[in-house]
Coordinates of C-alpha atoms in Angstrom, one line a residue:
Chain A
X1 CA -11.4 -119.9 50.2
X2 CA -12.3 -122.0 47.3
X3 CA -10.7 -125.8 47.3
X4 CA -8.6 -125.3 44.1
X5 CA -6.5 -122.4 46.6
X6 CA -6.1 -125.3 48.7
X7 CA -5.6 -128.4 47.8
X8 CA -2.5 -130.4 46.9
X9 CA -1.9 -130.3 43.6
X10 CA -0.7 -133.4 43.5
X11 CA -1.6 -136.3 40.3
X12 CA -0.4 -139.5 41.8
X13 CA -2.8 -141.7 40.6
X14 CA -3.3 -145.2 38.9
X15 CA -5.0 -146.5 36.0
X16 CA -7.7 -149.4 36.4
X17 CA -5.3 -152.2 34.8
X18 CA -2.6 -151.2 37.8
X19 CA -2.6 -154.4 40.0
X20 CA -3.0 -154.2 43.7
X21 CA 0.5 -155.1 44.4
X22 CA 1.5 -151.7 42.5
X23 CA -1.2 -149.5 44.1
X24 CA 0.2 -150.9 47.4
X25 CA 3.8 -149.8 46.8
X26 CA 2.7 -146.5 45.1
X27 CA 0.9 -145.8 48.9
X28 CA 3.4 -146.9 50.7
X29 CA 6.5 -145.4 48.8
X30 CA 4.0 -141.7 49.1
X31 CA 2.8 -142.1 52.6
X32 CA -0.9 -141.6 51.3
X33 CA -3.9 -143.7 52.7
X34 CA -5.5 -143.5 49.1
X35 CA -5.4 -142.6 45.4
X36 CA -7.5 -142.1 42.5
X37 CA -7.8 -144.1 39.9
X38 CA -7.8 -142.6 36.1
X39 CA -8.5 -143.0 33.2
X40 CA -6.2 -142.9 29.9
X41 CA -6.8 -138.8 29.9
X42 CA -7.0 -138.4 33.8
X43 CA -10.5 -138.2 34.5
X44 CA -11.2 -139.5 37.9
X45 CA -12.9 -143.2 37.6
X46 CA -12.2 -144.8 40.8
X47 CA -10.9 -144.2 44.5
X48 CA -8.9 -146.9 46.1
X49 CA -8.2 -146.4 49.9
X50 CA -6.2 -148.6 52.2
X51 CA -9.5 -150.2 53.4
X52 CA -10.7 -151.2 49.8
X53 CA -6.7 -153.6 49.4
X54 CA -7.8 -154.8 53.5
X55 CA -10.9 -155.7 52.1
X56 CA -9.7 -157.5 48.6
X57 CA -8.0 -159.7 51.0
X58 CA -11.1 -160.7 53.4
X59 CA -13.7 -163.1 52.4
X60 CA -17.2 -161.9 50.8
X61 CA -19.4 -162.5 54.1
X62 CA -17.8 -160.6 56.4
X63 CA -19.9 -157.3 55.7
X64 CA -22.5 -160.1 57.5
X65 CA -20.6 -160.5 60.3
X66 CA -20.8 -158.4 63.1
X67 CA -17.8 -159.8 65.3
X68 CA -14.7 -159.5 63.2
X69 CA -13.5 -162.1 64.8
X70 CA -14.8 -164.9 63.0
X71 CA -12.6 -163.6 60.5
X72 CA -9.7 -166.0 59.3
X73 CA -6.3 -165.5 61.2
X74 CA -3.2 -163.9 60.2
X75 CA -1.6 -166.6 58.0
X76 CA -5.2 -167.1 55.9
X77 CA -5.0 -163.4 55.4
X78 CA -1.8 -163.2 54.1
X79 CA -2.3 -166.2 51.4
X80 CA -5.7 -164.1 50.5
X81 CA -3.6 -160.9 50.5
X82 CA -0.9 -162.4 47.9
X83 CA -3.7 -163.8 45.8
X84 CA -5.2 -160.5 45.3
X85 CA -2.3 -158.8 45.0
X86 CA -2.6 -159.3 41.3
X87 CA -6.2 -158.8 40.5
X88 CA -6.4 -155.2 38.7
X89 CA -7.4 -152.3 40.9
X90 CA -10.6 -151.6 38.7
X91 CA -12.0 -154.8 39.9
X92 CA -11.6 -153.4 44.0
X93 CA -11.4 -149.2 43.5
X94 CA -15.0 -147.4 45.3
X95 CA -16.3 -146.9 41.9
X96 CA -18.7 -144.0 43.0
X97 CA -16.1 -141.5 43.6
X98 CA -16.5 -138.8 45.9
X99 CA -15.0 -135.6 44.4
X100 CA -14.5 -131.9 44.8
X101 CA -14.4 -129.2 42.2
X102 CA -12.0 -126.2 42.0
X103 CA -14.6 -124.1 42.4
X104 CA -16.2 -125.9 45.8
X105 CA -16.0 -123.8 49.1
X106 CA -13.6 -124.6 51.7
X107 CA -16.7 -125.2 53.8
X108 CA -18.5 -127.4 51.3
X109 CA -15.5 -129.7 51.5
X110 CA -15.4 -129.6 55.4
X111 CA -18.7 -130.6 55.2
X112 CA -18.3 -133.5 52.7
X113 CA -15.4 -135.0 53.9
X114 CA -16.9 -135.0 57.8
X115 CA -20.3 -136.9 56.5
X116 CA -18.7 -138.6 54.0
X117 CA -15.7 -139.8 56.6
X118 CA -13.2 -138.9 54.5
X119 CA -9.1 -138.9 54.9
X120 CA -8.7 -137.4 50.9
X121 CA -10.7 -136.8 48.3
X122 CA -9.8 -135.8 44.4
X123 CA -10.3 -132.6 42.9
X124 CA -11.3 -132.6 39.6
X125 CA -11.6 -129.5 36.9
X126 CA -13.9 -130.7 34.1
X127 CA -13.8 -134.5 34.9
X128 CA -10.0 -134.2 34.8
X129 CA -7.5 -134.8 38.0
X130 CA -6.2 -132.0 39.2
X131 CA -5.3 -132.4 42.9
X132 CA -6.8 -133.8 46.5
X133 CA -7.6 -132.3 49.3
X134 CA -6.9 -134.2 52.7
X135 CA -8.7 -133.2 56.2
X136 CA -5.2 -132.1 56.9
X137 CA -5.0 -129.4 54.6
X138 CA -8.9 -128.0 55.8
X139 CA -7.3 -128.2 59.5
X140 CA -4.3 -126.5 58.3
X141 CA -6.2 -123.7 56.4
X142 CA -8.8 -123.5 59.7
X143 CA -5.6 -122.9 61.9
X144 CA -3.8 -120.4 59.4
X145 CA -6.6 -118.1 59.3
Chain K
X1 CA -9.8 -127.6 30.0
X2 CA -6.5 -125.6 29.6
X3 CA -3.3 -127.3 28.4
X4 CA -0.7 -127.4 31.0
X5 CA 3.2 -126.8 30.3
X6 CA 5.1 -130.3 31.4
X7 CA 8.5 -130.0 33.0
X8 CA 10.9 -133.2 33.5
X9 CA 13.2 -133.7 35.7
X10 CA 14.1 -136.9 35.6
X11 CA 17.2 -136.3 38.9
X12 CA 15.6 -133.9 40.9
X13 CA 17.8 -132.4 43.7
X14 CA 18.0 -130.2 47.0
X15 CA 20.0 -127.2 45.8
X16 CA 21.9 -125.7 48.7
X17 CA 24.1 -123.0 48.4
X18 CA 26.2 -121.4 50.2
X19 CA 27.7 -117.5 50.1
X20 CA 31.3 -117.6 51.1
X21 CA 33.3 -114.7 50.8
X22 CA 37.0 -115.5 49.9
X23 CA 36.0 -119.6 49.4
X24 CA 39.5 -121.1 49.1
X25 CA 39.5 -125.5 49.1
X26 CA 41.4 -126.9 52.5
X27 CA 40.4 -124.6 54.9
X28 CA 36.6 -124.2 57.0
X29 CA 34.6 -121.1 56.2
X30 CA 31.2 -120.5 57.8
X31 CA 28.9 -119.1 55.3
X32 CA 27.5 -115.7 55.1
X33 CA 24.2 -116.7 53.7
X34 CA 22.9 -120.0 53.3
X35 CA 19.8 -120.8 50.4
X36 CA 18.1 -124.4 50.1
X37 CA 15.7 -124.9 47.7
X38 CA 13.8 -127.4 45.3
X39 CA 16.0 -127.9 42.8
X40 CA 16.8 -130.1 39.2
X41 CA 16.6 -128.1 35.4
X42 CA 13.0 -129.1 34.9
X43 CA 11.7 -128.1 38.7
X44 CA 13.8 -124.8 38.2
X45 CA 11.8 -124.4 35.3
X46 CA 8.5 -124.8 36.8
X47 CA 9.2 -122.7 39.4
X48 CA 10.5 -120.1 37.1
X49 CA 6.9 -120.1 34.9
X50 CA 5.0 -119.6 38.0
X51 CA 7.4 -116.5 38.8
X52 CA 6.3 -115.4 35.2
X53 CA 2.8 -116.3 35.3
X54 CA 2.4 -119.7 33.6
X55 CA 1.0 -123.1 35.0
X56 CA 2.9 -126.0 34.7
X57 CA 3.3 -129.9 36.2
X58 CA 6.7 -131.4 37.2
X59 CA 7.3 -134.8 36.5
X60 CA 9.9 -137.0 37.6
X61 CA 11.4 -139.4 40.4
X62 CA 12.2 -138.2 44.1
X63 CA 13.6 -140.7 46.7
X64 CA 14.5 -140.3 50.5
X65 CA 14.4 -137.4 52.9
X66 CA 15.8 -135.3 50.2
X67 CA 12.6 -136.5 48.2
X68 CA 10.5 -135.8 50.7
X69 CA 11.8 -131.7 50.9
X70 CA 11.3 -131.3 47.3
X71 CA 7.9 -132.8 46.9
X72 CA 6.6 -130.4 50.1
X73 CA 8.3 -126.8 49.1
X74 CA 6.7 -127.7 45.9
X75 CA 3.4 -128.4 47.1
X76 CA 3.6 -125.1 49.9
X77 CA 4.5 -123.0 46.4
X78 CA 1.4 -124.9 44.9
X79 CA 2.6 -126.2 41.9
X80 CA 1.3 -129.1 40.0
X81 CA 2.9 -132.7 41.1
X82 CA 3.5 -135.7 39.4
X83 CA 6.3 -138.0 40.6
X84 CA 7.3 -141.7 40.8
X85 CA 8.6 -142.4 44.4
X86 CA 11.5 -144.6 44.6
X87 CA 13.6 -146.2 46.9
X88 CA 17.1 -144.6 48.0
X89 CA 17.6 -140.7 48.5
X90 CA 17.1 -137.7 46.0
X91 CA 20.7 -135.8 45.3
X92 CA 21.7 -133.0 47.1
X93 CA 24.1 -130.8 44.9
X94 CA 26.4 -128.0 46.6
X95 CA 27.2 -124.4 45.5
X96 CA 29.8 -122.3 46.9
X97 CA 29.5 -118.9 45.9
X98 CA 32.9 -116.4 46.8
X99 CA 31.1 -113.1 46.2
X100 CA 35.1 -111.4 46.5
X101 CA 36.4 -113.8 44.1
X102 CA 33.0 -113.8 42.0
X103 CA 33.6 -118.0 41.5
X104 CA 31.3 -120.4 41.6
X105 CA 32.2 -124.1 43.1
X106 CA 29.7 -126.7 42.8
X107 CA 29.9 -130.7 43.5
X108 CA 26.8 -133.1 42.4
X109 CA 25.8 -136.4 42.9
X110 CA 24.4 -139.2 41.3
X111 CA 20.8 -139.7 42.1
X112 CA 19.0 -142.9 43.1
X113 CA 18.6 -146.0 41.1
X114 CA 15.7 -146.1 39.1
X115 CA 14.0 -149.7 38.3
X116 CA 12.3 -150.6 35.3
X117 CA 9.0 -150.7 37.0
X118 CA 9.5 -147.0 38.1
X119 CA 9.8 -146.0 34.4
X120 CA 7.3 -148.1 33.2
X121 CA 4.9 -146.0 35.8
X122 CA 6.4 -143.1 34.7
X123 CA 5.9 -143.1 31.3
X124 CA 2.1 -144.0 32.0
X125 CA 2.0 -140.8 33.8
X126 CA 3.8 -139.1 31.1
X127 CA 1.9 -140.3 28.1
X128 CA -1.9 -139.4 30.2
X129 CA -0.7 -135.8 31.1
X130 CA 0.8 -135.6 27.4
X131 CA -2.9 -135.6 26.6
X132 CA -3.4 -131.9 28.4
X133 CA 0.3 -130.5 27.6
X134 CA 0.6 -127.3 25.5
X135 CA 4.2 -127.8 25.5
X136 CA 7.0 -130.5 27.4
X137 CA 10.8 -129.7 29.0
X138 CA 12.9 -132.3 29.4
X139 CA 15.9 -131.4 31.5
X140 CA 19.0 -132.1 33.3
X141 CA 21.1 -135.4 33.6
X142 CA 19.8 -138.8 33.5
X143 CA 19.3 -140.9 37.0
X144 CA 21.6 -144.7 37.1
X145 CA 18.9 -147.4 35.5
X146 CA 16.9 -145.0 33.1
X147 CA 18.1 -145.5 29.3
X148 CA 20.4 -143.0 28.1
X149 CA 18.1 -142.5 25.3
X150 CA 15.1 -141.9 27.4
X151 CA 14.8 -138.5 26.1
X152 CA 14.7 -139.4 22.5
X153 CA 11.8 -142.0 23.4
X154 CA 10.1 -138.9 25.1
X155 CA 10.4 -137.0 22.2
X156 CA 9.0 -139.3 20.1
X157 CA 5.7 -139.6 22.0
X158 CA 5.8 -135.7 22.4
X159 CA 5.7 -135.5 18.4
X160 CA 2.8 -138.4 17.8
X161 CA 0.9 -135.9 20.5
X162 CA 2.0 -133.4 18.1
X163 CA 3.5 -131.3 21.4
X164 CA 6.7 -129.2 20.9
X165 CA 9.6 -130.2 22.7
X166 CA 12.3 -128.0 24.7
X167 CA 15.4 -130.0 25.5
X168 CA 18.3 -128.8 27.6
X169 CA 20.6 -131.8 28.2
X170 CA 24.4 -133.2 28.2
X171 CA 26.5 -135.9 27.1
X172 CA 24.9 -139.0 25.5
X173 CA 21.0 -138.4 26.9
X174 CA 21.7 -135.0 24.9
X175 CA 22.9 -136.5 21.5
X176 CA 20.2 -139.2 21.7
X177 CA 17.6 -136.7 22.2
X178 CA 18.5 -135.1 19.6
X179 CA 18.2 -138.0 17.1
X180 CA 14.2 -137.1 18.4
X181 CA 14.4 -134.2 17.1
X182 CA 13.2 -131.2 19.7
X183 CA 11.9 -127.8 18.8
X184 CA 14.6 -126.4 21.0
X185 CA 17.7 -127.6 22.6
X186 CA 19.9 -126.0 24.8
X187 CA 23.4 -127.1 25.4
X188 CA 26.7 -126.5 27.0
X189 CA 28.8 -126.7 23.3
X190 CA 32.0 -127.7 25.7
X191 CA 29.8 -131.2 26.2
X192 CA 28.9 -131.6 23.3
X193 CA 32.7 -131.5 21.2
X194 CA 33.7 -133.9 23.8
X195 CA 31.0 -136.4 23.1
X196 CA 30.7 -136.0 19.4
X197 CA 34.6 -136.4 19.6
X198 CA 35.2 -132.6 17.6
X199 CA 38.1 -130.6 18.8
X200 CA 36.9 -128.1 21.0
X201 CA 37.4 -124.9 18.4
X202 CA 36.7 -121.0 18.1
X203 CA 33.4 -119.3 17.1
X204 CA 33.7 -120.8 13.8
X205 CA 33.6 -124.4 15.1
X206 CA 30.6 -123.3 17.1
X207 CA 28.6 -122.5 14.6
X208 CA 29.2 -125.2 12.3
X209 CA 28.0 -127.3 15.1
X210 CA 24.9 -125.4 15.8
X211 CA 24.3 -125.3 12.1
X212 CA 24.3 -129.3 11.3
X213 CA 21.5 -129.7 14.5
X214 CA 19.6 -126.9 12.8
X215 CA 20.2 -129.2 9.4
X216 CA 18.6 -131.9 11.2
X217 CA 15.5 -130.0 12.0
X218 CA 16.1 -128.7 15.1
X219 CA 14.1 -125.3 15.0
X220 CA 15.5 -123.2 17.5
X221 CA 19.3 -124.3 19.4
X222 CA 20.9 -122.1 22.2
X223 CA 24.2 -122.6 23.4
X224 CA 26.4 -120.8 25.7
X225 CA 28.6 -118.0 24.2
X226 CA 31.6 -116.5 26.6
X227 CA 30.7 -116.5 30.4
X228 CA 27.1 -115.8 30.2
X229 CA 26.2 -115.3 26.7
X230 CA 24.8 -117.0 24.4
X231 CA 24.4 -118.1 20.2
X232 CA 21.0 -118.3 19.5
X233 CA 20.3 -120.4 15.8
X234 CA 16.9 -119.4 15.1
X235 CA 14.1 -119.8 11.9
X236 CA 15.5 -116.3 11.3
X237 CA 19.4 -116.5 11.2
X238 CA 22.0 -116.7 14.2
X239 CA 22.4 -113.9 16.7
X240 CA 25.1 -113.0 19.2
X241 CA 24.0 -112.3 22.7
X242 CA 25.9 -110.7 25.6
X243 CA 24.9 -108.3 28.6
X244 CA 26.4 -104.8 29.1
X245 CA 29.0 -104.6 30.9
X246 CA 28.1 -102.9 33.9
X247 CA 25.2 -105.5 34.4
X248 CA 27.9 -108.2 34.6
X249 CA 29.5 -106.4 37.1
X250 CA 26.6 -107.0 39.5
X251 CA 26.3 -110.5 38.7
X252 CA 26.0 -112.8 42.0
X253 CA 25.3 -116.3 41.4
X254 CA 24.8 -118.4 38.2
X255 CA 22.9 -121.1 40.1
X256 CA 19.9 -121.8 37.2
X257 CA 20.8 -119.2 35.1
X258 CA 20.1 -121.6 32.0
X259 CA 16.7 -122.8 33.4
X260 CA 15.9 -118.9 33.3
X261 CA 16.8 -118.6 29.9
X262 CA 14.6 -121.9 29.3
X263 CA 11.8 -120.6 30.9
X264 CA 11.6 -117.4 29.5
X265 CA 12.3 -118.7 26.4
X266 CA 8.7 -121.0 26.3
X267 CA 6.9 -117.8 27.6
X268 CA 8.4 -115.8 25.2
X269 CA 7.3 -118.6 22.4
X270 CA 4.1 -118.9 24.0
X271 CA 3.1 -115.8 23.7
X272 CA 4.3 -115.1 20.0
X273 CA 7.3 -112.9 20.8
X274 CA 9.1 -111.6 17.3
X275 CA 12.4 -113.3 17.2
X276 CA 14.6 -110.3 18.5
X277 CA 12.4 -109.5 21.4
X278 CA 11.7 -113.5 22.7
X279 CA 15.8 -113.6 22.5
X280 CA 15.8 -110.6 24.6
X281 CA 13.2 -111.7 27.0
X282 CA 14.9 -115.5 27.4
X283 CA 18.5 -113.6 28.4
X284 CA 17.2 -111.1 30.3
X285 CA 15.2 -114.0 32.7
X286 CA 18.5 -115.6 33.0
X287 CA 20.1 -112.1 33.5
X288 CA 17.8 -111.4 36.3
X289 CA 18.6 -114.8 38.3
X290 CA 22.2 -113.6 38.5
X291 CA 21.2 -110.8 40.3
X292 CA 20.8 -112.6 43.5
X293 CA 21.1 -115.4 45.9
X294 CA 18.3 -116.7 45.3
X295 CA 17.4 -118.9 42.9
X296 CA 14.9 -117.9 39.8
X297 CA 13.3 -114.5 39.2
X298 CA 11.6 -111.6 40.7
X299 CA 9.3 -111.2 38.7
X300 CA 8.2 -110.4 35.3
X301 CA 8.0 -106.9 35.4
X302 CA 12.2 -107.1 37.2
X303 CA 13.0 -109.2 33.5
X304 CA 11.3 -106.5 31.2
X305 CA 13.1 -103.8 32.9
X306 CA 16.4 -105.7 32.2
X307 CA 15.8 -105.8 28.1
X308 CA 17.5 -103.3 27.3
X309 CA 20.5 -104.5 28.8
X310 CA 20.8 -107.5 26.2
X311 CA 23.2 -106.8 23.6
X312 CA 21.7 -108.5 20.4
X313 CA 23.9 -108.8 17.5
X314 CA 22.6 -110.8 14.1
X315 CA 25.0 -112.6 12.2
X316 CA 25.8 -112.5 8.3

């Protein structure tokens, strides 16, 4: 099966000049751990996950660290988290995007989303948005068949 | 890339109905047959294109459990999403259908609130997917918080994007809209004396009405005719249309049956259909839903077979 038969067809998405603070209510209010980010046609310029807003919030060094917990306590984190709740998501998206095509195999997706560790990835038809795929929907389709 | 067809539905809703044979208020019936299903004009639509063969994306706000349903029976019938989640709970509207009595009882709510920053995200959506639209439905009643003249605004952008714009509306969303000017609006005329304050008249008074939004540049204008007919104004004069009668005898439910004609009406445009024959195609869609419980069409090939049912009468 070909990932445009299976993915979501869904277009929630952002644009880079979105603050945090709104792609944190748009993931919250869909129940989605991550959206892409578009441009002013819908081609797919960005990814942010729950783990890029998490890490808006920590300080620079802590990709050095390898004991989280030298990292600031609750409180700091908060104060951090307001602060960058309105910096634009352009500035903290995953700018090299991992996406799929219509036309990718079921299997090629597998395959990219295991290595890759990915919860959902956009598919895109010429550059252009046109739905995700989560792991879900690959289990789902496994099981179904 | 291929231009998409955009449906709004600004108050989308979980459509339930509910088959009960000799429904009378004040008493409790069990029903007979129950159908529950993703509803709102402009998701009716999409749904509706799909049954015909045409793509489209649905566009609007969903909220709540109810929110929830709609958003996932439209993703398991794969059609293309784009909604603004909101807080509070999508409506659920109710139809009884007495299939002894052949009448139809229906009760609606509201919708949720909708904040400013909700339509502000919404009309980024709507102006990015304008970019791919071929063509763009705006449908069905406003939710509390968004602008009665919302549609009008829509329109606007539609026409800057140089996409043509179907509009099937009520009340003051309706007459806004069509200060926008639409390629095609479809309305309940019953609404539309009571807002515009006329006196609700015969034929005659109809037409007149029809003809001053044709004046105003409105292109094509349907608008319900008798029980399930229908005046169409086109660019080629005004027709008359009504169903044989032993068609009407079979009717079941007139859940959608103006989404139908909506539908079948784009495809029919779409495709270049002479005047006559996209008439005939639109009332036959909407003739088809009646057949049934269920909600939209059988399929294509169900509508073509039911042209030549469609009386067709051109006026002088």
């Amino acid at each position: 099966m070909l990932v445009g038969d299976l993915m979501d067809r869904d277009l929630t998405s952002l644009g880079e000049d979105a603050t945090l603070m709104e792609a944190i209510e748009v993931l919250s209010r869909h129940r989605i751990p991550g959206l892409p980010i578009v441009d002013a046609e819908g081609r797919v310029v960005g990814f942010l996950s729950e783990k890029d807003i998490v890490r808006a919030a920590l300080p620079g060094y802590i990709d050095l660290l390898e004991d989280p917990s030298y990292v600031p306590d609750m409180g700091q984190f908060k104060v951090r988290m307001k602060r960058a709740s309105m910096d634009s998501v352009g500035r903290h998206m995953t700018k090299e995007v991992v996406c799929l095509s219509t036309n990718d195999s079921d299997f090629h997706a597998a395959l990219i989303m295991i290595k890759k560790n990915l919860k959902r990835a956009p598919v895109v038809k010429e550059g252009i948005l046109v739905g995700v795929v989560n792991r879900a929907d690959i289990i789902e389709h496994l099981m179904s068949e | 890339m291929d231009k998409t067809i955009v449906t709004v539905t600004m108050n989308p809703a979980v459509d339930i109905q509910y088959v009960v044979p000799d429904f009378r208020p004040g008493r409790w019936f069990r029903a007979s047959e129950v159908d529950r299903s993703a509803g709102g004009k402009g998701i009716n639509v999409s749904i509706i294109l799909q049954q015909l063969g045409y793509e489209s994306a649905a566009m609007g706000f969903l909220a709540g459990f109810s929110g929830e349903y709609i958003r996932d029976t439209l993703r398991r019938l794969k059609l293309t999403t784009n909604f603004v989640n909101v807080i509070g709970e999508s409506r659920t509207d109710v139809y009884i259908v007495d299939e002894v009595g052949h009448i139809e009882t229906g009760v609606a709510e509201a919708g949720p609130y909708i904040s400013d920053e909700a339509l502000h995200r919404f009309m980024k959506n709507f102006d990015r997917i304008l970019s791919r639209a071929r063509l763009v439905y705006l449908g069905g009643s406003l939710p509390p918080g968004v602008p009665q003249d919302a549609y009008k605004d829509l329109i606007l952008r539609c026409k800057e994007a140089k996409v043509p714009v179907f509009v099937d509306a009520f009340g003051p969303a309706l007459t806004a809209a069509l200060e926008g000017v639409p390629k095609v609006v479809k309305f309940d005329h019953r609404f539309l004396f009571s807002t515009l304050g006329y006196p609700m008249g015969d034929l005659d008074d109809v037409l007149e009405l029809v003809s001053k939004i044709h004046d105003s540049g409105v292109e094509w204008s349907v608008t319900t005719y008798r029980a399930v007919g229908n005046i169409f104004y086109t660019p080629e004069g005004i027709y008359l249309v009504d169903i044989e009668r032993e068609v009407k005898e079979q009717m079941v439910s007139l859940l959608a049956i103006g989404d139908a004609l909506m539908a079948g009406l784009m495809v029919a445009l779409l495709e270049d259909m002479d005047v006559e024959k996209a008439i005939r195609f639109a009332q036959a869609c909407s003739l088809e839903d009646t057949l049934h419980v269920k909600k939209g069409i059988r399929g294509r090939d169900m509508v073509e077979s039911l042209m030549p049912k469609i009386l067709v009468e051109k006026l002088d």
